[in-house]
Amino acid sequence: LSMAWGVATTCGAYAAAGFSMAVLEALVLTATATVGLTIYTLRSKQDFSYLGAGLGAGLWVLILGGLMAMFLPGMQLAMAIGGAAIFSLYIVYDVHMIATRLSPDEYISAAISLYLDIVNLFVNLLRIIAELSGGRDQ
């Protein structure tokens, strides 16, 4: 519930700042990327479980980089791009785990993991689009 409130507040802040089209673009890109990555993962015969350790390390790098970015504002775009890449790979990893490794009893944790991946991808794409647009809605 608090995650939904946080995302709604973020979207409202971007829209109030004149980036309402950026919110819509991020939504469409997130939906497209999620569907595309899910289809790729389910149709691929690859075992994506090897991504787990690297993604965990990448997430820690992203967290530490986020702490540094508070003091170095020029890192915001790089952090958003890195976050979008990491959470895209997390979607692939989690879809693979849901399809092949997790038991039906673990559906709650699987749904939460996938939800968090999608929300974090959306927020990072929103940051990228707003940063690259350089201004308000055109």
PDB file of C-alpha atoms in Angstrom:
ATOM      1  CA  LEU A   1       0.000   0.000   0.000  1.00  0.00           C
ATOM      2  CA  SER A   2       2.789   2.423   0.851  1.00  0.00           C
ATOM      3  CA  MET A   3       4.571   1.564  -2.405  1.00  0.00           C
ATOM      4  CA  ALA A   4       1.448   2.453  -4.391  1.00  0.00           C
ATOM      5  CA  TRP A   5       1.120   5.702  -2.471  1.00  0.00           C
ATOM      6  CA  GLY A   6       4.773   6.526  -3.148  1.00  0.00           C
ATOM      7  CA  VAL A   7       4.463   5.853  -6.875  1.00  0.00           C
ATOM      8  CA  ALA A   8       1.242   7.879  -7.057  1.00  0.00           C
ATOM      9  CA  THR A   9       2.948  10.773  -5.290  1.00  0.00           C
ATOM     10  CA  THR A  10       5.916  10.547  -7.654  1.00  0.00           C
ATOM     11  CA  CYS A  11       3.671  10.518 -10.726  1.00  0.00           C
ATOM     12  CA  GLY A  12       1.669  13.441  -9.342  1.00  0.00           C
ATOM     13  CA  ALA A  13       4.833  15.427  -8.693  1.00  0.00           C
ATOM     14  CA  TYR A  14       6.096  14.823 -12.235  1.00  0.00           C
ATOM     15  CA  ALA A  15       2.699  15.728 -13.716  1.00  0.00           C
ATOM     16  CA  ALA A  16       2.487  18.896 -11.600  1.00  0.00           C
ATOM     17  CA  ALA A  17       5.972  19.871 -12.765  1.00  0.00           C
ATOM     18  CA  GLY A  18       4.802  19.655 -16.376  1.00  0.00           C
ATOM     19  CA  PHE A  19       5.956  16.137 -17.182  1.00  0.00           C
ATOM     20  CA  SER A  20       2.554  14.479 -17.609  1.00  0.00           C
ATOM     21  CA  MET A  21       3.533  13.090 -21.025  1.00  0.00           C
ATOM     22  CA  ALA A  22       6.667  11.619 -19.470  1.00  0.00           C
ATOM     23  CA  VAL A  23       4.465   9.680 -17.034  1.00  0.00           C
ATOM     24  CA  LEU A  24       2.410   8.293 -19.921  1.00  0.00           C
ATOM     25  CA  GLU A  25       5.520   7.451 -21.962  1.00  0.00           C
ATOM     26  CA  ALA A  26       7.071   5.659 -18.979  1.00  0.00           C
ATOM     27  CA  LEU A  27       3.857   3.683 -18.483  1.00  0.00           C
ATOM     28  CA  VAL A  28       3.762   2.567 -22.122  1.00  0.00           C
ATOM     29  CA  LEU A  29       7.478   1.725 -22.156  1.00  0.00           C
ATOM     30  CA  THR A  30       7.186  -0.242 -18.915  1.00  0.00           C
ATOM     31  CA  ALA A  31       4.215  -2.244 -20.187  1.00  0.00           C
ATOM     32  CA  THR A  32       5.937  -2.927 -23.505  1.00  0.00           C
ATOM     33  CA  ALA A  33       9.217  -3.930 -21.861  1.00  0.00           C
ATOM     34  CA  THR A  34       7.481  -6.160 -19.317  1.00  0.00           C
ATOM     35  CA  VAL A  35       5.444  -8.006 -21.940  1.00  0.00           C
ATOM     36  CA  GLY A  36       8.440  -8.306 -24.268  1.00  0.00           C
ATOM     37  CA  LEU A  37      10.800  -9.569 -21.577  1.00  0.00           C
ATOM     38  CA  THR A  38       8.190 -12.021 -20.298  1.00  0.00           C
ATOM     39  CA  ILE A  39       7.590 -13.449 -23.768  1.00  0.00           C
ATOM     40  CA  TYR A  40      11.337 -13.684 -24.391  1.00  0.00           C
ATOM     41  CA  THR A  41      11.928 -15.465 -21.085  1.00  0.00           C
ATOM     42  CA  LEU A  42       9.085 -17.942 -21.509  1.00  0.00           C
ATOM     43  CA  ARG A  43       9.950 -18.788 -25.121  1.00  0.00           C
ATOM     44  CA  SER A  44      13.684 -19.011 -24.524  1.00  0.00           C
ATOM     45  CA  LYS A  45      15.149 -22.343 -23.538  1.00  0.00           C
ATOM     46  CA  GLN A  46      17.893 -20.658 -21.507  1.00  0.00           C
ATOM     47  CA  ASP A  47      18.334 -21.084 -17.785  1.00  0.00           C
ATOM     48  CA  PHE A  48      18.378 -17.549 -16.352  1.00  0.00           C
ATOM     49  CA  SER A  49      18.981 -18.627 -12.761  1.00  0.00           C
ATOM     50  CA  TYR A  50      22.657 -17.667 -13.137  1.00  0.00           C
ATOM     51  CA  LEU A  51      21.584 -14.001 -13.085  1.00  0.00           C
ATOM     52  CA  GLY A  52      20.668 -14.118  -9.392  1.00  0.00           C
ATOM     53  CA  ALA A  53      24.067 -13.417  -7.817  1.00  0.00           C
ATOM     54  CA  GLY A  54      25.000 -10.745 -10.331  1.00  0.00           C
ATOM     55  CA  LEU A  55      21.674  -8.987  -9.910  1.00  0.00           C
ATOM     56  CA  GLY A  56      22.045  -8.995  -6.146  1.00  0.00           C
ATOM     57  CA  ALA A  57      25.483  -7.409  -6.461  1.00  0.00           C
ATOM     58  CA  GLY A  58      24.167  -4.940  -9.035  1.00  0.00           C
ATOM     59  CA  LEU A  59      21.378  -3.925  -6.702  1.00  0.00           C
ATOM     60  CA  TRP A  60      23.889  -3.202  -3.936  1.00  0.00           C
ATOM     61  CA  VAL A  61      25.953  -1.114  -6.360  1.00  0.00           C
ATOM     62  CA  LEU A  62      22.773   0.760  -7.277  1.00  0.00           C
ATOM     63  CA  ILE A  63      21.958   1.395  -3.604  1.00  0.00           C
ATOM     64  CA  LEU A  64      25.468   2.660  -2.840  1.00  0.00           C
ATOM     65  CA  GLY A  65      25.455   4.728  -6.029  1.00  0.00           C
ATOM     66  CA  GLY A  66      22.140   6.230  -4.959  1.00  0.00           C
ATOM     67  CA  LEU A  67      23.719   7.349  -1.708  1.00  0.00           C
ATOM     68  CA  MET A  68      26.572   8.939  -3.653  1.00  0.00           C
ATOM     69  CA  ALA A  69      24.143  10.545  -6.102  1.00  0.00           C
ATOM     70  CA  MET A  70      22.618  12.543  -3.254  1.00  0.00           C
ATOM     71  CA  PHE A  71      25.873  14.498  -3.123  1.00  0.00           C
ATOM     72  CA  LEU A  72      26.793  14.314  -6.827  1.00  0.00           C
ATOM     73  CA  PRO A  73      23.715  15.413  -8.812  1.00  0.00           C
ATOM     74  CA  GLY A  74      25.328  14.601 -12.158  1.00  0.00           C
ATOM     75  CA  MET A  75      24.938  10.892 -11.422  1.00  0.00           C
ATOM     76  CA  GLN A  76      21.117  10.930 -11.517  1.00  0.00           C
ATOM     77  CA  LEU A  77      20.802   9.921 -15.179  1.00  0.00           C
ATOM     78  CA  ALA A  78      23.444   7.199 -14.894  1.00  0.00           C
ATOM     79  CA  MET A  79      21.714   5.800 -11.811  1.00  0.00           C
ATOM     80  CA  ALA A  80      18.347   5.764 -13.582  1.00  0.00           C
ATOM     81  CA  ILE A  81      19.814   3.987 -16.622  1.00  0.00           C
ATOM     82  CA  GLY A  82      21.560   1.447 -14.388  1.00  0.00           C
ATOM     83  CA  GLY A  83      18.362   0.936 -12.406  1.00  0.00           C
ATOM     84  CA  ALA A  84      16.315   0.369 -15.553  1.00  0.00           C
ATOM     85  CA  ALA A  85      18.845  -2.189 -16.792  1.00  0.00           C
ATOM     86  CA  ILE A  86      18.996  -4.030 -13.471  1.00  0.00           C
ATOM     87  CA  PHE A  87      15.234  -4.189 -13.014  1.00  0.00           C
ATOM     88  CA  SER A  88      14.742  -5.317 -16.624  1.00  0.00           C
ATOM     89  CA  LEU A  89      17.058  -8.220 -15.895  1.00  0.00           C
ATOM     90  CA  TYR A  90      15.237  -8.824 -12.613  1.00  0.00           C
ATOM     91  CA  ILE A  91      12.003  -9.225 -14.609  1.00  0.00           C
ATOM     92  CA  VAL A  92      13.698 -11.884 -16.749  1.00  0.00           C
ATOM     93  CA  TYR A  93      15.104 -13.611 -13.657  1.00  0.00           C
ATOM     94  CA  ASP A  94      11.854 -13.557 -11.685  1.00  0.00           C
ATOM     95  CA  VAL A  95       9.705 -14.717 -14.618  1.00  0.00           C
ATOM     96  CA  HIS A  96      12.144 -17.593 -15.143  1.00  0.00           C
ATOM     97  CA  MET A  97      11.990 -18.486 -11.457  1.00  0.00           C
ATOM     98  CA  ILE A  98       8.181 -18.366 -11.486  1.00  0.00           C
ATOM     99  CA  ALA A  99       7.989 -20.554 -14.587  1.00  0.00           C
ATOM    100  CA  THR A 100      10.571 -23.156 -13.602  1.00  0.00           C
ATOM    101  CA  ARG A 101      11.665 -23.116  -9.976  1.00  0.00           C
ATOM    102  CA  LEU A 102       8.980 -21.835  -7.628  1.00  0.00           C
ATOM    103  CA  SER A 103       6.234 -24.056  -6.293  1.00  0.00           C
ATOM    104  CA  PRO A 104       2.571 -23.006  -6.459  1.00  0.00           C
ATOM    105  CA  ASP A 105       2.695 -22.357  -2.709  1.00  0.00           C
ATOM    106  CA  GLU A 106       5.155 -19.505  -3.276  1.00  0.00           C
ATOM    107  CA  TYR A 107       2.840 -17.433  -5.457  1.00  0.00           C
ATOM    108  CA  ILE A 108       2.628 -14.528  -2.999  1.00  0.00           C
ATOM    109  CA  SER A 109       6.371 -13.909  -2.847  1.00  0.00           C
ATOM    110  CA  ALA A 110       6.612 -14.401  -6.617  1.00  0.00           C
ATOM    111  CA  ALA A 111       3.865 -11.853  -7.269  1.00  0.00           C
ATOM    112  CA  ILE A 112       5.460  -9.345  -4.891  1.00  0.00           C
ATOM    113  CA  SER A 113       8.874  -9.777  -6.524  1.00  0.00           C
ATOM    114  CA  LEU A 114       7.488  -9.253 -10.006  1.00  0.00           C
ATOM    115  CA  TYR A 115       5.405  -6.273  -8.842  1.00  0.00           C
ATOM    116  CA  LEU A 116       8.470  -4.607  -7.319  1.00  0.00           C
ATOM    117  CA  ASP A 117      10.489  -5.228 -10.495  1.00  0.00           C
ATOM    118  CA  ILE A 118       7.822  -3.601 -12.656  1.00  0.00           C
ATOM    119  CA  VAL A 119       7.303  -0.615 -10.340  1.00  0.00           C
ATOM    120  CA  ASN A 120      11.039   0.031 -10.059  1.00  0.00           C
ATOM    121  CA  LEU A 121      11.430  -0.233 -13.838  1.00  0.00           C
ATOM    122  CA  PHE A 122       8.610   2.306 -14.249  1.00  0.00           C
ATOM    123  CA  VAL A 123      10.152   4.764 -11.786  1.00  0.00           C
ATOM    124  CA  ASN A 124      13.581   4.520 -13.415  1.00  0.00           C
ATOM    125  CA  LEU A 125      12.143   4.943 -16.914  1.00  0.00           C
ATOM    126  CA  LEU A 126      10.198   7.965 -15.677  1.00  0.00           C
ATOM    127  CA  ARG A 127      13.397   9.493 -14.322  1.00  0.00           C
ATOM    128  CA  ILE A 128      15.205   8.845 -17.617  1.00  0.00           C
ATOM    129  CA  ILE A 129      12.441  10.307 -19.775  1.00  0.00           C
ATOM    130  CA  ALA A 130      12.020  13.387 -17.579  1.00  0.00           C
ATOM    131  CA  GLU A 131      15.771  13.962 -17.478  1.00  0.00           C
ATOM    132  CA  LEU A 132      16.227  13.572 -21.236  1.00  0.00           C
ATOM    133  CA  SER A 133      13.208  15.678 -22.169  1.00  0.00           C
ATOM    134  CA  GLY A 134      14.918  18.570 -20.448  1.00  0.00           C
ATOM    135  CA  GLY A 135      11.733  20.500 -19.904  1.00  0.00           C
ATOM    136  CA  ARG A 136       8.016  20.472 -19.588  1.00  0.00           C
ATOM    137  CA  ASP A 137       5.447  18.856 -21.883  1.00  0.00           C
ATOM    138  CA  GLN A 138       5.879  19.984 -25.453  1.00  0.00           C
TER     139      GLN A 138
END
